[in-house]
Short mmCIF file of C-alpha atoms in Angstrom, two decimals:
data_model
loop_
_atom_site.label_atom_id
_atom_site.label_comp_id
_atom_site.label_asym_id
_atom_site.label_seq_id
_atom_site.Cartn_x
_atom_site.Cartn_y
_atom_site.Cartn_z
CA UNK A 13 -79.65 -135.25 -162.62
CA UNK A 14 -75.90 -134.81 -162.89
CA UNK A 15 -73.83 -134.94 -159.73
CA UNK A 16 -72.97 -131.48 -158.47
CA UNK A 17 -69.56 -130.87 -156.97
CA UNK A 18 -70.37 -127.34 -155.81
CA UNK A 19 -73.93 -126.77 -154.51
CA UNK A 20 -74.38 -123.14 -155.56
CA UNK A 21 -78.01 -123.96 -156.38
CA UNK A 22 -80.68 -125.71 -154.36
CA UNK A 23 -81.28 -129.40 -155.02
CA UNK A 24 -84.73 -128.94 -156.59
CA UNK A 25 -83.36 -126.85 -159.46
CA UNK A 26 -82.74 -128.98 -162.60
CA UNK A 27 -79.28 -128.72 -164.15
CA UNK A 28 -80.51 -127.61 -167.56
CA UNK A 29 -82.45 -124.72 -165.99
CA UNK A 30 -79.37 -123.59 -164.08
CA UNK A 31 -77.34 -123.31 -167.29
CA UNK A 32 -80.13 -121.46 -169.10
CA UNK A 33 -80.50 -118.96 -166.26
CA UNK A 34 -76.75 -118.40 -165.97
CA UNK A 35 -76.50 -117.67 -169.69
CA UNK A 36 -79.61 -115.51 -169.58
CA UNK A 37 -78.02 -113.35 -166.88
CA UNK A 38 -75.35 -112.31 -169.41
CA UNK A 39 -77.84 -111.35 -172.13
CA UNK A 40 -79.04 -107.95 -170.81
CA UNK A 41 -75.43 -106.84 -170.33
CA UNK A 42 -74.48 -107.94 -173.83
CA UNK A 43 -77.49 -106.06 -175.23
CA UNK A 44 -76.63 -102.78 -173.49
CA UNK A 45 -72.96 -103.19 -174.49
CA UNK A 46 -73.36 -101.91 -178.07
CA UNK A 47 -76.81 -100.42 -177.49
CA UNK A 48 -75.93 -96.80 -178.42
CA UNK A 49 -74.61 -97.96 -181.80
CA UNK A 50 -77.96 -99.46 -182.82
CA UNK A 51 -79.12 -96.02 -183.95
CA UNK A 52 -76.28 -93.61 -183.37
CA UNK A 53 -78.15 -90.62 -184.82
CA UNK A 54 -81.18 -91.21 -182.59
CA UNK A 55 -78.90 -91.53 -179.54
CA UNK A 56 -76.97 -88.37 -180.45
CA UNK A 57 -80.24 -86.48 -180.96
CA UNK A 58 -81.66 -87.66 -177.64
CA UNK A 59 -78.59 -86.63 -175.63
CA UNK A 60 -77.98 -83.46 -177.67
CA UNK A 61 -74.48 -84.62 -178.53
CA UNK A 62 -72.37 -85.62 -181.51
CA UNK A 63 -72.11 -89.15 -182.96
CA UNK A 64 -68.51 -89.27 -181.69
CA UNK A 65 -69.82 -88.86 -178.12
CA UNK A 66 -72.06 -91.88 -178.59
CA UNK A 67 -69.12 -93.93 -179.92
CA UNK A 68 -67.12 -92.83 -176.87
CA UNK A 69 -69.89 -94.03 -174.54
CA UNK A 70 -69.50 -97.52 -176.06
CA UNK A 71 -65.71 -97.30 -175.69
CA UNK A 72 -66.15 -96.36 -172.01
CA UNK A 73 -68.34 -99.43 -171.41
CA UNK A 74 -65.67 -101.54 -173.13
CA UNK A 75 -62.87 -99.89 -171.09
CA UNK A 76 -64.71 -100.60 -167.85
CA UNK A 77 -65.11 -104.25 -168.86
CA UNK A 78 -61.42 -104.62 -169.81
CA UNK A 79 -60.00 -102.66 -166.88
CA UNK A 80 -62.05 -104.39 -164.16
CA UNK A 81 -61.60 -107.90 -165.57
CA UNK A 82 -58.57 -108.81 -163.42
CA UNK A 83 -59.66 -106.96 -160.27
CA UNK A 84 -63.06 -108.66 -160.34
CA UNK A 85 -61.57 -111.98 -159.23
CA UNK A 86 -60.87 -110.59 -155.76
CA UNK A 87 -64.53 -109.66 -155.29
CA UNK A 88 -65.51 -113.19 -156.32
CA UNK A 89 -63.32 -114.52 -153.49
CA UNK A 90 -64.77 -112.04 -151.00
CA UNK A 91 -68.49 -112.50 -151.71
CA UNK A 92 -70.56 -115.64 -151.93
CA UNK A 93 -71.88 -116.31 -155.44
CA UNK A 94 -75.47 -115.42 -154.49
CA UNK A 95 -74.41 -112.17 -152.78
CA UNK A 96 -72.21 -111.36 -155.76
CA UNK A 97 -74.99 -111.89 -158.30
CA UNK A 98 -77.59 -109.94 -156.36
CA UNK A 99 -75.24 -107.02 -155.65
CA UNK A 100 -73.86 -106.63 -159.18
CA UNK A 101 -77.23 -107.16 -160.87
CA UNK A 102 -78.92 -104.60 -158.59
CA UNK A 103 -76.16 -102.09 -159.31
CA UNK A 104 -76.55 -102.74 -163.05
CA UNK A 105 -80.29 -102.05 -162.80
CA UNK A 106 -79.54 -98.77 -160.97
CA UNK A 107 -77.02 -97.83 -163.68
CA UNK A 108 -79.65 -98.51 -166.37
CA UNK A 109 -82.09 -96.32 -164.45
CA UNK A 110 -79.56 -93.47 -164.48
CA UNK A 111 -79.08 -93.91 -168.26
CA UNK A 112 -82.87 -93.93 -168.64
CA UNK A 113 -83.48 -90.68 -166.76
CA UNK A 114 -80.46 -88.61 -167.80
CA UNK A 115 -80.08 -86.58 -170.98
CA UNK A 116 -76.57 -85.32 -170.19
CA UNK A 117 -73.63 -87.07 -171.80
CA UNK A 118 -71.37 -86.12 -168.88
CA UNK A 119 -73.61 -88.17 -166.62
CA UNK A 120 -73.88 -90.92 -169.22
CA UNK A 121 -70.08 -91.29 -169.63
CA UNK A 122 -69.14 -92.35 -166.07
CA UNK A 123 -72.30 -94.45 -165.82
CA UNK A 124 -71.36 -96.36 -168.96
CA UNK A 125 -67.88 -97.05 -167.55
CA UNK A 126 -69.43 -98.40 -164.33
CA UNK A 127 -71.81 -100.53 -166.43
CA UNK A 128 -68.78 -102.07 -168.10
CA UNK A 129 -67.27 -102.93 -164.71
CA UNK A 130 -70.53 -104.51 -163.56
CA UNK A 131 -70.79 -106.41 -166.86
CA UNK A 132 -67.33 -107.88 -166.23
CA UNK A 133 -68.40 -109.16 -162.83
CA UNK A 134 -71.72 -110.55 -164.03
CA UNK A 135 -70.30 -112.29 -167.09
CA UNK A 136 -67.23 -113.69 -165.35
CA UNK A 137 -69.24 -115.15 -162.48
CA UNK A 138 -71.90 -116.62 -164.79
CA UNK A 139 -69.40 -118.38 -166.99
CA UNK A 140 -67.16 -119.44 -164.10
CA UNK A 141 -70.15 -121.20 -162.52
CA UNK A 142 -71.02 -122.80 -165.87
CA UNK A 143 -67.43 -124.01 -166.30
CA UNK A 144 -67.32 -125.55 -162.82
CA UNK A 145 -70.48 -127.52 -163.65
CA UNK A 146 -68.98 -129.01 -166.82
CA UNK A 147 -66.68 -131.96 -166.31
CA UNK A 148 -65.70 -132.41 -169.95
CA UNK A 149 -63.54 -130.30 -172.22
CA UNK A 150 -66.28 -130.65 -174.85
CA UNK A 151 -68.84 -128.97 -172.61
CA UNK A 152 -66.50 -126.11 -171.70
CA UNK A 153 -65.70 -125.34 -175.33
CA UNK A 154 -69.38 -125.45 -176.31
CA UNK A 155 -70.18 -123.02 -173.49
CA UNK A 156 -67.30 -120.79 -174.58
CA UNK A 157 -68.65 -120.80 -178.14
CA UNK A 158 -72.20 -120.03 -177.03
CA UNK A 159 -71.05 -117.03 -174.99
CA UNK A 160 -68.93 -115.53 -177.75
CA UNK A 161 -71.58 -116.37 -180.30
CA UNK A 162 -74.03 -114.26 -178.30
CA UNK A 163 -71.45 -111.48 -177.90
CA UNK A 164 -70.58 -111.09 -181.58
CA UNK A 165 -74.25 -111.32 -182.55
CA UNK A 166 -75.10 -108.45 -180.19
CA UNK A 167 -74.83 -105.61 -182.71
CA UNK A 168 -77.04 -107.01 -185.54
CA UNK A 169 -79.40 -108.54 -182.97
CA UNK A 170 -79.76 -105.19 -181.18
CA UNK A 171 -80.48 -103.48 -184.49
CA UNK A 172 -83.20 -106.00 -185.21
CA UNK A 173 -85.05 -105.83 -181.89
CA UNK A 174 -84.65 -102.12 -181.04
CA UNK A 175 -85.46 -100.47 -184.39
CA UNK A 176 -89.21 -100.46 -183.77
CA UNK A 177 -88.77 -99.33 -180.16
CA UNK A 178 -86.52 -96.38 -181.02
CA UNK A 179 -88.80 -95.36 -183.88
CA UNK A 180 -91.90 -95.43 -181.68
CA UNK A 181 -90.44 -93.97 -178.47
CA UNK A 182 -87.48 -91.94 -177.26
CA UNK A 183 -84.06 -93.56 -177.42
CA UNK A 184 -83.97 -94.17 -173.65
CA UNK A 185 -86.75 -96.77 -173.91
CA UNK A 186 -84.06 -99.35 -174.64
CA UNK A 187 -82.60 -98.90 -171.14
CA UNK A 188 -86.06 -99.36 -169.62
CA UNK A 189 -86.36 -102.60 -171.60
CA UNK A 190 -82.96 -103.72 -170.28
CA UNK A 191 -84.09 -103.09 -166.69
CA UNK A 192 -87.10 -105.38 -167.08
CA UNK A 193 -84.96 -108.04 -168.80
CA UNK A 194 -82.81 -108.32 -165.65
CA UNK A 195 -85.76 -108.95 -163.32
CA UNK A 196 -86.66 -112.61 -164.18
CA UNK A 197 -83.10 -113.80 -163.67
CA UNK A 198 -82.76 -111.77 -160.48
CA UNK A 199 -85.93 -113.29 -159.00
CA UNK A 200 -84.87 -116.82 -159.97
CA UNK A 201 -81.39 -116.40 -158.43
CA UNK A 202 -82.92 -115.13 -155.20
CA UNK A 203 -85.12 -118.21 -154.94
CA UNK A 204 -82.81 -120.89 -156.33
CA UNK A 205 -79.28 -120.06 -155.13
CA UNK A 206 -77.75 -121.09 -151.81
CA UNK A 207 -75.27 -119.13 -149.71
CA UNK A 208 -72.54 -121.66 -150.48
CA UNK A 209 -69.00 -120.35 -150.89
CA UNK A 210 -66.25 -122.70 -152.18
CA UNK A 211 -63.40 -120.99 -150.30
CA UNK A 212 -62.68 -119.18 -147.07
CA UNK A 213 -63.78 -115.53 -147.24
CA UNK A 214 -60.75 -113.44 -148.28
CA UNK A 215 -61.03 -109.87 -147.10
CA UNK A 216 -60.41 -107.10 -149.61
CA UNK A 217 -57.03 -106.02 -148.23
CA UNK A 218 -54.05 -105.46 -150.54
CA UNK A 219 -56.49 -104.90 -153.38
CA UNK A 220 -54.45 -103.87 -156.41
CA UNK A 221 -56.66 -100.90 -157.19
CA UNK A 222 -53.62 -98.89 -158.29
CA UNK A 223 -53.05 -101.15 -161.31
CA UNK A 224 -56.75 -101.03 -162.09
CA UNK A 225 -56.75 -97.21 -162.07
CA UNK A 226 -53.62 -96.91 -164.23
CA UNK A 227 -54.80 -99.56 -166.70
CA UNK A 228 -58.29 -98.05 -166.94
CA UNK A 229 -56.94 -94.53 -167.55
CA UNK A 230 -54.79 -95.90 -170.38
CA UNK A 231 -57.82 -97.60 -171.94
CA UNK A 232 -60.01 -94.50 -171.66
CA UNK A 233 -57.29 -92.28 -173.16
CA UNK A 234 -56.85 -94.71 -176.07
CA UNK A 235 -60.59 -94.55 -176.73
CA UNK A 236 -60.57 -90.75 -176.45
CA UNK A 237 -57.69 -90.35 -178.91
CA UNK A 238 -59.00 -92.77 -181.51
CA UNK A 239 -62.56 -91.43 -181.47
CA UNK A 240 -61.94 -87.68 -181.15
CA UNK A 241 -58.48 -87.48 -182.73
CA UNK A 242 -59.72 -86.80 -186.26
CA UNK A 243 -62.19 -84.17 -185.06
CA UNK A 244 -59.45 -82.31 -183.15
CA UNK A 245 -56.81 -82.68 -185.94
CA UNK A 246 -54.70 -85.14 -183.98
CA UNK A 247 -51.42 -83.73 -182.63
CA UNK A 248 -52.38 -80.15 -183.47
CA UNK A 249 -54.71 -80.21 -180.45
CA UNK A 250 -53.23 -80.01 -176.95
CA UNK A 251 -55.83 -82.48 -175.57
CA UNK A 252 -54.80 -85.24 -177.98
CA UNK A 253 -51.08 -84.52 -177.54
CA UNK A 254 -51.47 -84.52 -173.75
CA UNK A 255 -53.40 -87.80 -173.91
CA UNK A 256 -50.65 -89.46 -175.95
CA UNK A 257 -47.96 -88.27 -173.53
CA UNK A 258 -50.12 -89.49 -170.66
CA UNK A 259 -50.44 -92.95 -172.24
CA UNK A 260 -46.67 -93.24 -172.76
CA UNK A 261 -45.96 -92.27 -169.13
CA UNK A 262 -48.67 -94.54 -167.71
CA UNK A 263 -47.58 -97.52 -169.84
CA UNK A 264 -44.04 -97.11 -168.50
CA UNK A 265 -45.33 -96.94 -164.91
CA UNK A 266 -47.59 -99.96 -165.48
CA UNK A 267 -44.80 -102.12 -166.95
CA UNK A 268 -42.45 -101.21 -164.08
CA UNK A 269 -45.17 -101.96 -161.54
CA UNK A 270 -46.15 -105.33 -163.04
CA UNK A 271 -42.52 -106.46 -163.04
CA UNK A 272 -41.89 -105.38 -159.46
CA UNK A 273 -44.95 -106.68 -157.57
CA UNK A 274 -45.37 -110.28 -156.44
CA UNK A 275 -48.83 -110.83 -157.93
CA UNK A 276 -49.01 -108.75 -161.12
CA UNK A 277 -52.31 -107.47 -162.45
CA UNK A 278 -51.34 -108.90 -165.85
CA UNK A 279 -48.40 -111.31 -165.89
CA UNK A 280 -46.02 -110.04 -168.58
CA UNK A 281 -44.49 -113.52 -169.04
CA UNK A 282 -47.29 -114.21 -171.52
CA UNK A 283 -45.42 -112.15 -174.12
CA UNK A 284 -42.57 -114.69 -174.16
CA UNK A 285 -44.72 -117.11 -176.19
CA UNK A 286 -44.61 -116.63 -179.94
CA UNK A 287 -47.99 -118.15 -180.75
CA UNK A 288 -49.59 -115.93 -178.13
CA UNK A 289 -48.34 -112.84 -179.96
CA UNK A 290 -49.43 -114.23 -183.33
CA UNK A 291 -52.89 -114.92 -181.92
CA UNK A 292 -53.15 -111.33 -180.67
CA UNK A 293 -52.22 -110.06 -184.14
CA UNK A 294 -54.87 -112.25 -185.78
CA UNK A 295 -57.52 -111.11 -183.30
CA UNK A 296 -56.60 -107.43 -183.77
CA UNK A 297 -56.87 -107.67 -187.57
CA UNK A 298 -60.16 -109.53 -187.34
CA UNK A 299 -61.66 -106.81 -185.15
CA UNK A 300 -60.57 -104.06 -187.51
CA UNK A 301 -62.19 -105.93 -190.41
CA UNK A 302 -65.28 -106.78 -188.37
CA UNK A 303 -66.26 -103.18 -187.67
CA UNK A 304 -65.59 -102.13 -191.27
CA UNK A 305 -69.10 -103.45 -191.91
CA UNK A 306 -70.33 -100.19 -190.38
CA UNK A 307 -69.37 -98.52 -193.67
CA UNK A 308 -71.78 -100.86 -195.45
CA UNK A 309 -74.64 -99.89 -193.13
CA UNK A 310 -73.81 -96.21 -193.61
CA UNK A 311 -73.86 -96.80 -197.37
CA UNK A 312 -77.30 -98.42 -197.12
CA UNK A 313 -78.66 -95.43 -195.20
CA UNK A 314 -77.04 -92.49 -197.02
CA UNK A 315 -76.69 -93.66 -200.62
CA UNK A 316 -79.43 -96.26 -201.06
CA UNK A 317 -81.76 -94.36 -198.67
CA UNK A 318 -82.91 -97.48 -196.86
CA UNK A 319 -84.72 -96.86 -193.58
CA UNK A 320 -83.43 -98.36 -190.28
CA UNK A 321 -86.13 -101.08 -190.39
CA UNK A 322 -84.97 -102.39 -193.74
CA UNK A 323 -81.28 -102.18 -192.79
CA UNK A 324 -81.96 -104.25 -189.67
CA UNK A 325 -83.80 -106.85 -191.78
CA UNK A 326 -80.96 -107.02 -194.31
CA UNK A 327 -78.51 -107.61 -191.44
CA UNK A 328 -80.39 -110.79 -190.59
CA UNK A 329 -78.17 -112.37 -193.25
CA UNK A 330 -75.11 -111.15 -191.35
CA UNK A 331 -76.59 -112.51 -188.12
CA UNK A 332 -77.24 -115.88 -189.80
CA UNK A 333 -73.63 -116.00 -191.01
CA UNK A 334 -72.35 -115.30 -187.49
CA UNK A 335 -74.42 -118.14 -186.01
CA UNK A 336 -73.40 -120.62 -188.72
CA UNK A 337 -69.74 -119.59 -188.39
CA UNK A 338 -69.69 -120.04 -184.60
CA UNK A 339 -71.32 -123.49 -184.89
CA UNK A 340 -68.84 -124.64 -187.56
CA UNK A 341 -65.89 -123.25 -185.58
CA UNK A 342 -67.06 -125.01 -182.41
CA UNK A 343 -67.32 -128.32 -184.28
CA UNK A 344 -63.83 -127.88 -185.77
CA UNK A 345 -62.33 -127.08 -182.35
CA UNK A 346 -63.97 -130.17 -180.84
CA UNK A 347 -62.58 -132.26 -183.70
CA UNK A 348 -59.06 -130.88 -182.99
CA UNK A 349 -58.69 -129.42 -186.46
CA UNK A 350 -55.52 -127.46 -187.15
CA UNK A 351 -55.84 -123.76 -186.54
CA UNK A 352 -54.78 -123.04 -190.13
CA UNK A 353 -57.83 -124.96 -191.37
CA UNK A 354 -60.05 -122.64 -189.31
CA UNK A 355 -58.31 -119.31 -189.87
CA UNK A 356 -57.81 -119.88 -193.59
CA UNK A 357 -61.52 -120.22 -194.54
CA UNK A 358 -62.48 -117.52 -192.01
CA UNK A 359 -60.19 -114.86 -193.45
CA UNK A 360 -61.02 -116.01 -196.97
CA UNK A 361 -64.70 -115.28 -196.24
CA UNK A 362 -63.79 -111.81 -194.99
CA UNK A 363 -61.64 -111.19 -198.07
CA UNK A 364 -64.51 -112.26 -200.34
CA UNK A 365 -66.90 -109.95 -198.47
CA UNK A 366 -64.68 -106.91 -198.94
CA UNK A 367 -63.91 -107.79 -202.57
CA UNK A 368 -67.60 -108.28 -203.43
CA UNK A 369 -68.58 -105.07 -201.66
CA UNK A 370 -65.85 -103.18 -203.52
CA UNK A 371 -67.59 -103.98 -206.81
CA UNK A 372 -71.09 -103.52 -205.33
CA UNK A 373 -70.79 -99.94 -204.09
CA UNK A 374 -72.84 -97.72 -206.39
CA UNK A 375 -75.25 -94.79 -206.17
CA UNK A 376 -78.05 -97.06 -207.38
CA UNK A 377 -78.21 -100.73 -206.51
CA UNK A 378 -80.54 -103.60 -205.71
CA UNK A 379 -80.41 -104.59 -202.03
CA UNK A 380 -80.61 -108.26 -203.05
CA UNK A 381 -76.99 -107.95 -204.21
CA UNK A 382 -75.82 -107.56 -200.62
CA UNK A 383 -77.39 -110.62 -199.02
CA UNK A 384 -74.54 -113.02 -199.86
CA UNK A 385 -71.69 -110.60 -198.94
CA UNK A 386 -73.27 -109.89 -195.55
CA UNK A 387 -73.67 -113.60 -194.88
CA UNK A 388 -70.01 -114.18 -195.83
CA UNK A 389 -68.85 -111.43 -193.47
CA UNK A 390 -70.76 -113.00 -190.58
CA UNK A 391 -69.49 -116.45 -191.48
CA UNK A 392 -65.88 -115.24 -191.49
CA UNK A 393 -66.12 -113.49 -188.12
CA UNK A 394 -67.95 -116.47 -186.61
CA UNK A 395 -65.24 -118.86 -187.80
CA UNK A 396 -62.35 -116.79 -186.46
CA UNK A 397 -63.53 -115.41 -183.12
CA UNK A 398 -63.77 -118.38 -180.71
CA UNK A 399 -60.86 -120.48 -182.06
CA UNK A 400 -58.56 -117.45 -181.92
CA UNK A 401 -59.33 -116.71 -178.26
CA UNK A 402 -58.91 -120.40 -177.36
CA UNK A 403 -55.64 -120.40 -179.36
CA UNK A 404 -54.37 -117.37 -177.40
CA UNK A 405 -55.24 -118.91 -174.02
CA UNK A 406 -53.84 -122.31 -175.05
CA UNK A 407 -50.53 -120.76 -176.11
CA UNK A 408 -49.47 -120.08 -172.50
CA UNK A 409 -49.31 -122.26 -169.36
CA UNK A 410 -52.58 -122.63 -167.48
CA UNK A 411 -51.19 -120.71 -164.47
CA UNK A 412 -51.00 -117.49 -166.48
CA UNK A 413 -54.06 -118.23 -168.63
CA UNK A 414 -56.16 -115.51 -166.93
CA UNK A 415 -53.54 -112.90 -167.92
CA UNK A 416 -53.66 -114.18 -171.50
CA UNK A 417 -57.47 -113.95 -171.48
CA UNK A 418 -57.32 -110.39 -170.09
CA UNK A 419 -54.81 -109.37 -172.77
CA UNK A 420 -56.98 -110.88 -175.50
CA UNK A 421 -59.86 -108.81 -174.16
CA UNK A 422 -57.70 -105.66 -174.24
CA UNK A 423 -56.65 -106.39 -177.85
CA UNK A 424 -60.30 -106.65 -178.84
CA UNK A 425 -60.88 -103.24 -177.29
CA UNK A 426 -57.88 -101.77 -179.15
CA UNK A 427 -59.15 -103.31 -182.39
CA UNK A 428 -62.56 -101.72 -181.86
CA UNK A 429 -60.98 -98.30 -181.21
CA UNK A 430 -58.50 -98.64 -184.08
CA UNK A 431 -61.29 -99.44 -186.54
CA UNK A 432 -63.12 -96.24 -185.54
CA UNK A 433 -59.93 -94.19 -185.89
CA UNK A 434 -59.11 -95.68 -189.31
CA UNK A 435 -62.61 -95.12 -190.65
CA UNK A 436 -62.74 -91.52 -189.37
CA UNK A 437 -59.32 -90.71 -190.80
CA UNK A 438 -59.81 -92.32 -194.20
CA UNK A 439 -63.33 -90.95 -194.55
CA UNK A 440 -62.08 -87.37 -194.26
CA UNK A 441 -58.86 -87.98 -196.22
CA UNK A 442 -60.41 -89.93 -199.09
CA UNK A 443 -63.48 -87.71 -199.41
CA UNK A 444 -61.23 -84.62 -199.62
CA UNK A 445 -58.94 -86.30 -202.15
CA UNK A 446 -61.79 -87.37 -204.42
CA UNK A 447 -63.60 -84.04 -204.05
CA UNK A 448 -60.46 -82.22 -205.21
CA UNK A 449 -60.04 -84.70 -208.06
CA UNK A 450 -63.63 -84.13 -209.18
CA UNK A 451 -63.14 -80.37 -209.00
CA UNK A 452 -60.12 -80.62 -211.28
CA UNK A 453 -62.18 -82.38 -213.97
CA UNK A 454 -65.65 -80.88 -213.53
CA UNK A 455 -66.03 -77.38 -214.95
CA UNK A 456 -68.89 -75.25 -216.21
CA UNK A 457 -67.86 -75.96 -219.82
CA UNK A 458 -67.78 -79.73 -219.33
CA UNK A 459 -70.48 -81.19 -221.64
CA UNK A 460 -71.69 -83.68 -218.99
CA UNK A 461 -71.97 -80.93 -216.38
CA UNK A 462 -73.77 -78.61 -218.77
CA UNK A 463 -76.17 -81.39 -219.75
CA UNK A 464 -76.88 -82.28 -216.09
CA UNK A 465 -77.49 -78.65 -215.08
CA UNK A 466 -79.68 -78.05 -218.10
CA UNK A 467 -81.85 -81.13 -217.44
CA UNK A 468 -82.25 -80.36 -213.73
CA UNK A 469 -83.08 -76.71 -214.42
CA UNK A 470 -85.68 -77.71 -217.00
CA UNK A 471 -87.30 -80.19 -214.58
CA UNK A 472 -87.51 -77.62 -211.79
CA UNK A 473 -88.86 -74.83 -213.97
CA UNK A 474 -91.43 -77.22 -215.44
CA UNK A 475 -92.70 -77.77 -211.88
CA UNK A 476 -93.16 -74.05 -211.32
CA UNK A 477 -89.83 -72.92 -209.82
CA UNK A 478 -88.45 -69.55 -210.92
CA UNK A 479 -85.58 -69.86 -213.39
CA UNK A 480 -82.91 -68.17 -211.25
CA UNK A 481 -83.93 -70.33 -208.24
CA UNK A 482 -83.89 -73.41 -210.48
CA UNK A 483 -80.31 -72.66 -211.58
CA UNK A 484 -79.14 -72.37 -207.95
CA UNK A 485 -80.99 -75.55 -207.00
CA UNK A 486 -79.40 -77.41 -209.92
CA UNK A 487 -75.93 -76.42 -208.70
CA UNK A 488 -76.79 -77.71 -205.23
CA UNK A 489 -78.00 -80.97 -206.74
CA UNK A 490 -74.68 -81.26 -208.56
CA UNK A 491 -72.77 -80.75 -205.31
CA UNK A 492 -75.00 -83.37 -203.66
CA UNK A 493 -74.20 -85.86 -206.42
CA UNK A 494 -70.49 -85.15 -205.92
CA UNK A 495 -70.77 -85.80 -202.18
CA UNK A 496 -72.48 -89.13 -202.85
CA UNK A 497 -69.70 -90.10 -205.27
CA UNK A 498 -67.09 -89.05 -202.70
CA UNK A 499 -68.63 -91.34 -200.07
CA UNK A 500 -68.85 -94.26 -202.50
CA UNK A 501 -65.23 -93.78 -203.56
CA UNK A 502 -64.11 -93.60 -199.91
CA UNK A 503 -65.94 -96.87 -199.16
CA UNK A 504 -64.33 -98.54 -202.17
CA UNK A 505 -60.84 -97.33 -201.21
CA UNK A 506 -61.22 -98.47 -197.60
CA UNK A 507 -62.46 -101.90 -198.60
CA UNK A 508 -59.63 -102.20 -201.10
CA UNK A 509 -57.20 -101.56 -198.24
CA UNK A 510 -58.94 -104.26 -196.20
CA UNK A 511 -58.57 -106.71 -199.10
CA UNK A 512 -54.79 -106.19 -199.16
CA UNK A 513 -54.61 -106.49 -195.37
CA UNK A 514 -56.56 -109.75 -195.39
CA UNK A 515 -54.47 -111.10 -198.26
CA UNK A 516 -51.36 -110.45 -196.13
CA UNK A 517 -52.90 -112.26 -193.15
CA UNK A 518 -53.81 -115.26 -195.33
CA UNK A 519 -50.23 -115.37 -196.59
CA UNK A 520 -48.99 -115.33 -192.98
CA UNK A 521 -51.30 -118.22 -192.07
CA UNK A 522 -50.20 -120.30 -195.07
CA UNK A 523 -46.45 -119.70 -194.72
CA UNK A 524 -46.03 -120.35 -190.98
CA UNK A 525 -46.81 -124.00 -190.20
CA UNK A 526 -45.51 -123.70 -186.61
CA UNK A 527 -48.89 -122.20 -185.71
CA UNK A 528 -50.27 -125.75 -185.58
CA UNK A 529 -48.02 -126.68 -182.64
CA UNK A 530 -50.51 -125.17 -180.19
CA UNK A 531 -53.30 -127.58 -179.28
CA UNK A 532 -56.71 -125.90 -179.07
CA UNK A 533 -58.26 -126.72 -175.73
CA UNK A 534 -59.25 -124.96 -172.52
CA UNK A 535 -56.89 -126.19 -169.81
CA UNK A 536 -58.53 -124.78 -166.70
CA UNK A 537 -61.97 -125.65 -165.38
CA UNK A 538 -62.10 -122.34 -163.52
CA UNK A 539 -61.28 -120.17 -166.51
CA UNK A 540 -63.24 -116.96 -166.92
CA UNK A 541 -63.60 -115.98 -170.55
CA UNK A 542 -62.12 -112.81 -172.01
#
């Protein structure tokens, strides 16, 4: 058994079991992270809300995770690791119970934010303990890759394992499942952990809760604007305008506060480093492109009429690509490959995915055509994710590495919100544009229209429908066909935009060789991942 520098666990517990249990403690939280998005329509139906409300519940979880990330460190200093685990895990179980019993979104919203805060504490402690038990850089980077591999696989994995549950029971059954998934790890930690604390107990005085509150409000308002902005017509609505003004004021207050206090919540010196800012840009673009795959799943459901079971099975190819990409990226980081050699293939895979999907969108298609593009999308995201976060953290001195990690986490949140806003905006804009274009060319005297209406009317009357009813039904079928074409054209236009964006990023990677001056390695043994 390996020598243990910090006896957080009792001597009879084997080292391999400790690492498995610590990783397993993060799994339930990762599963409930994107849980509402597994079947957004089922969730909206269960809570009697709109799909946008369900998206906002995910954003609130994310905002809680991002906002509490820096404040969580003080609680780690105040509580022993065993106390910390038991407290935060018990609170997470209670939060899942509330989500299980409630059907009101206004109860769900604050609960989801609290779940995000508890997830931050659970994940940060688990991975901090894992990092302290690994003496080599190799082990730390493998652990880092495993964690992020699990995180980016959460959405397709959730779709795969919860489809049958949601179809057979009410949507809230997934929270009941999450509760039971916490129990084995909780029992093991109670039996196996000691009350050891590495430092003197620091009391929770001078807790920078003010920065936490300001930062969290900014994050929630960003999520609110990006998700509901299109529905409320952006600046025409006083709620959106007020939220934007609120963000501007709070950002100014936050910057002034961080520069004036001795121990800033997020050290703004990180923005002095050029490669740090480039890494944030790369991560932001990757997240926008990552969630564009939601358009593909929507296309499978609405145009190809595939049921949720089949969509989840198709996404196994995406899941396989993610796993392969993370493994390859981890190997390349361990071999000290240049960051350009990792980013280049990763963004090339994403470009190929969007280009192939652009030519594959159609009202009738064979699902076999989408296996390779989905695998390529997963491979690209898997290649980019971990090296980019390590690149961002490595671009700054180790003393301000936690601030860099927190900022990388915030950028991922902004990328998630921005992707939702872009899709909502372009869906409405492009569908309206194409609908108007079709109206300009489709008239009652158009031979194709006349032929379509005549055929549909004949089919309906042949099956016993009255002629005047058949004519009205044929017109509705024509409108339905137009709506399908509008959605397909919107998907093609959005993916074309992503192709040009990715081409620009590839050009940036190729033309700026100074990116390779940052060595990819994790400098601190006590680093908590973003």
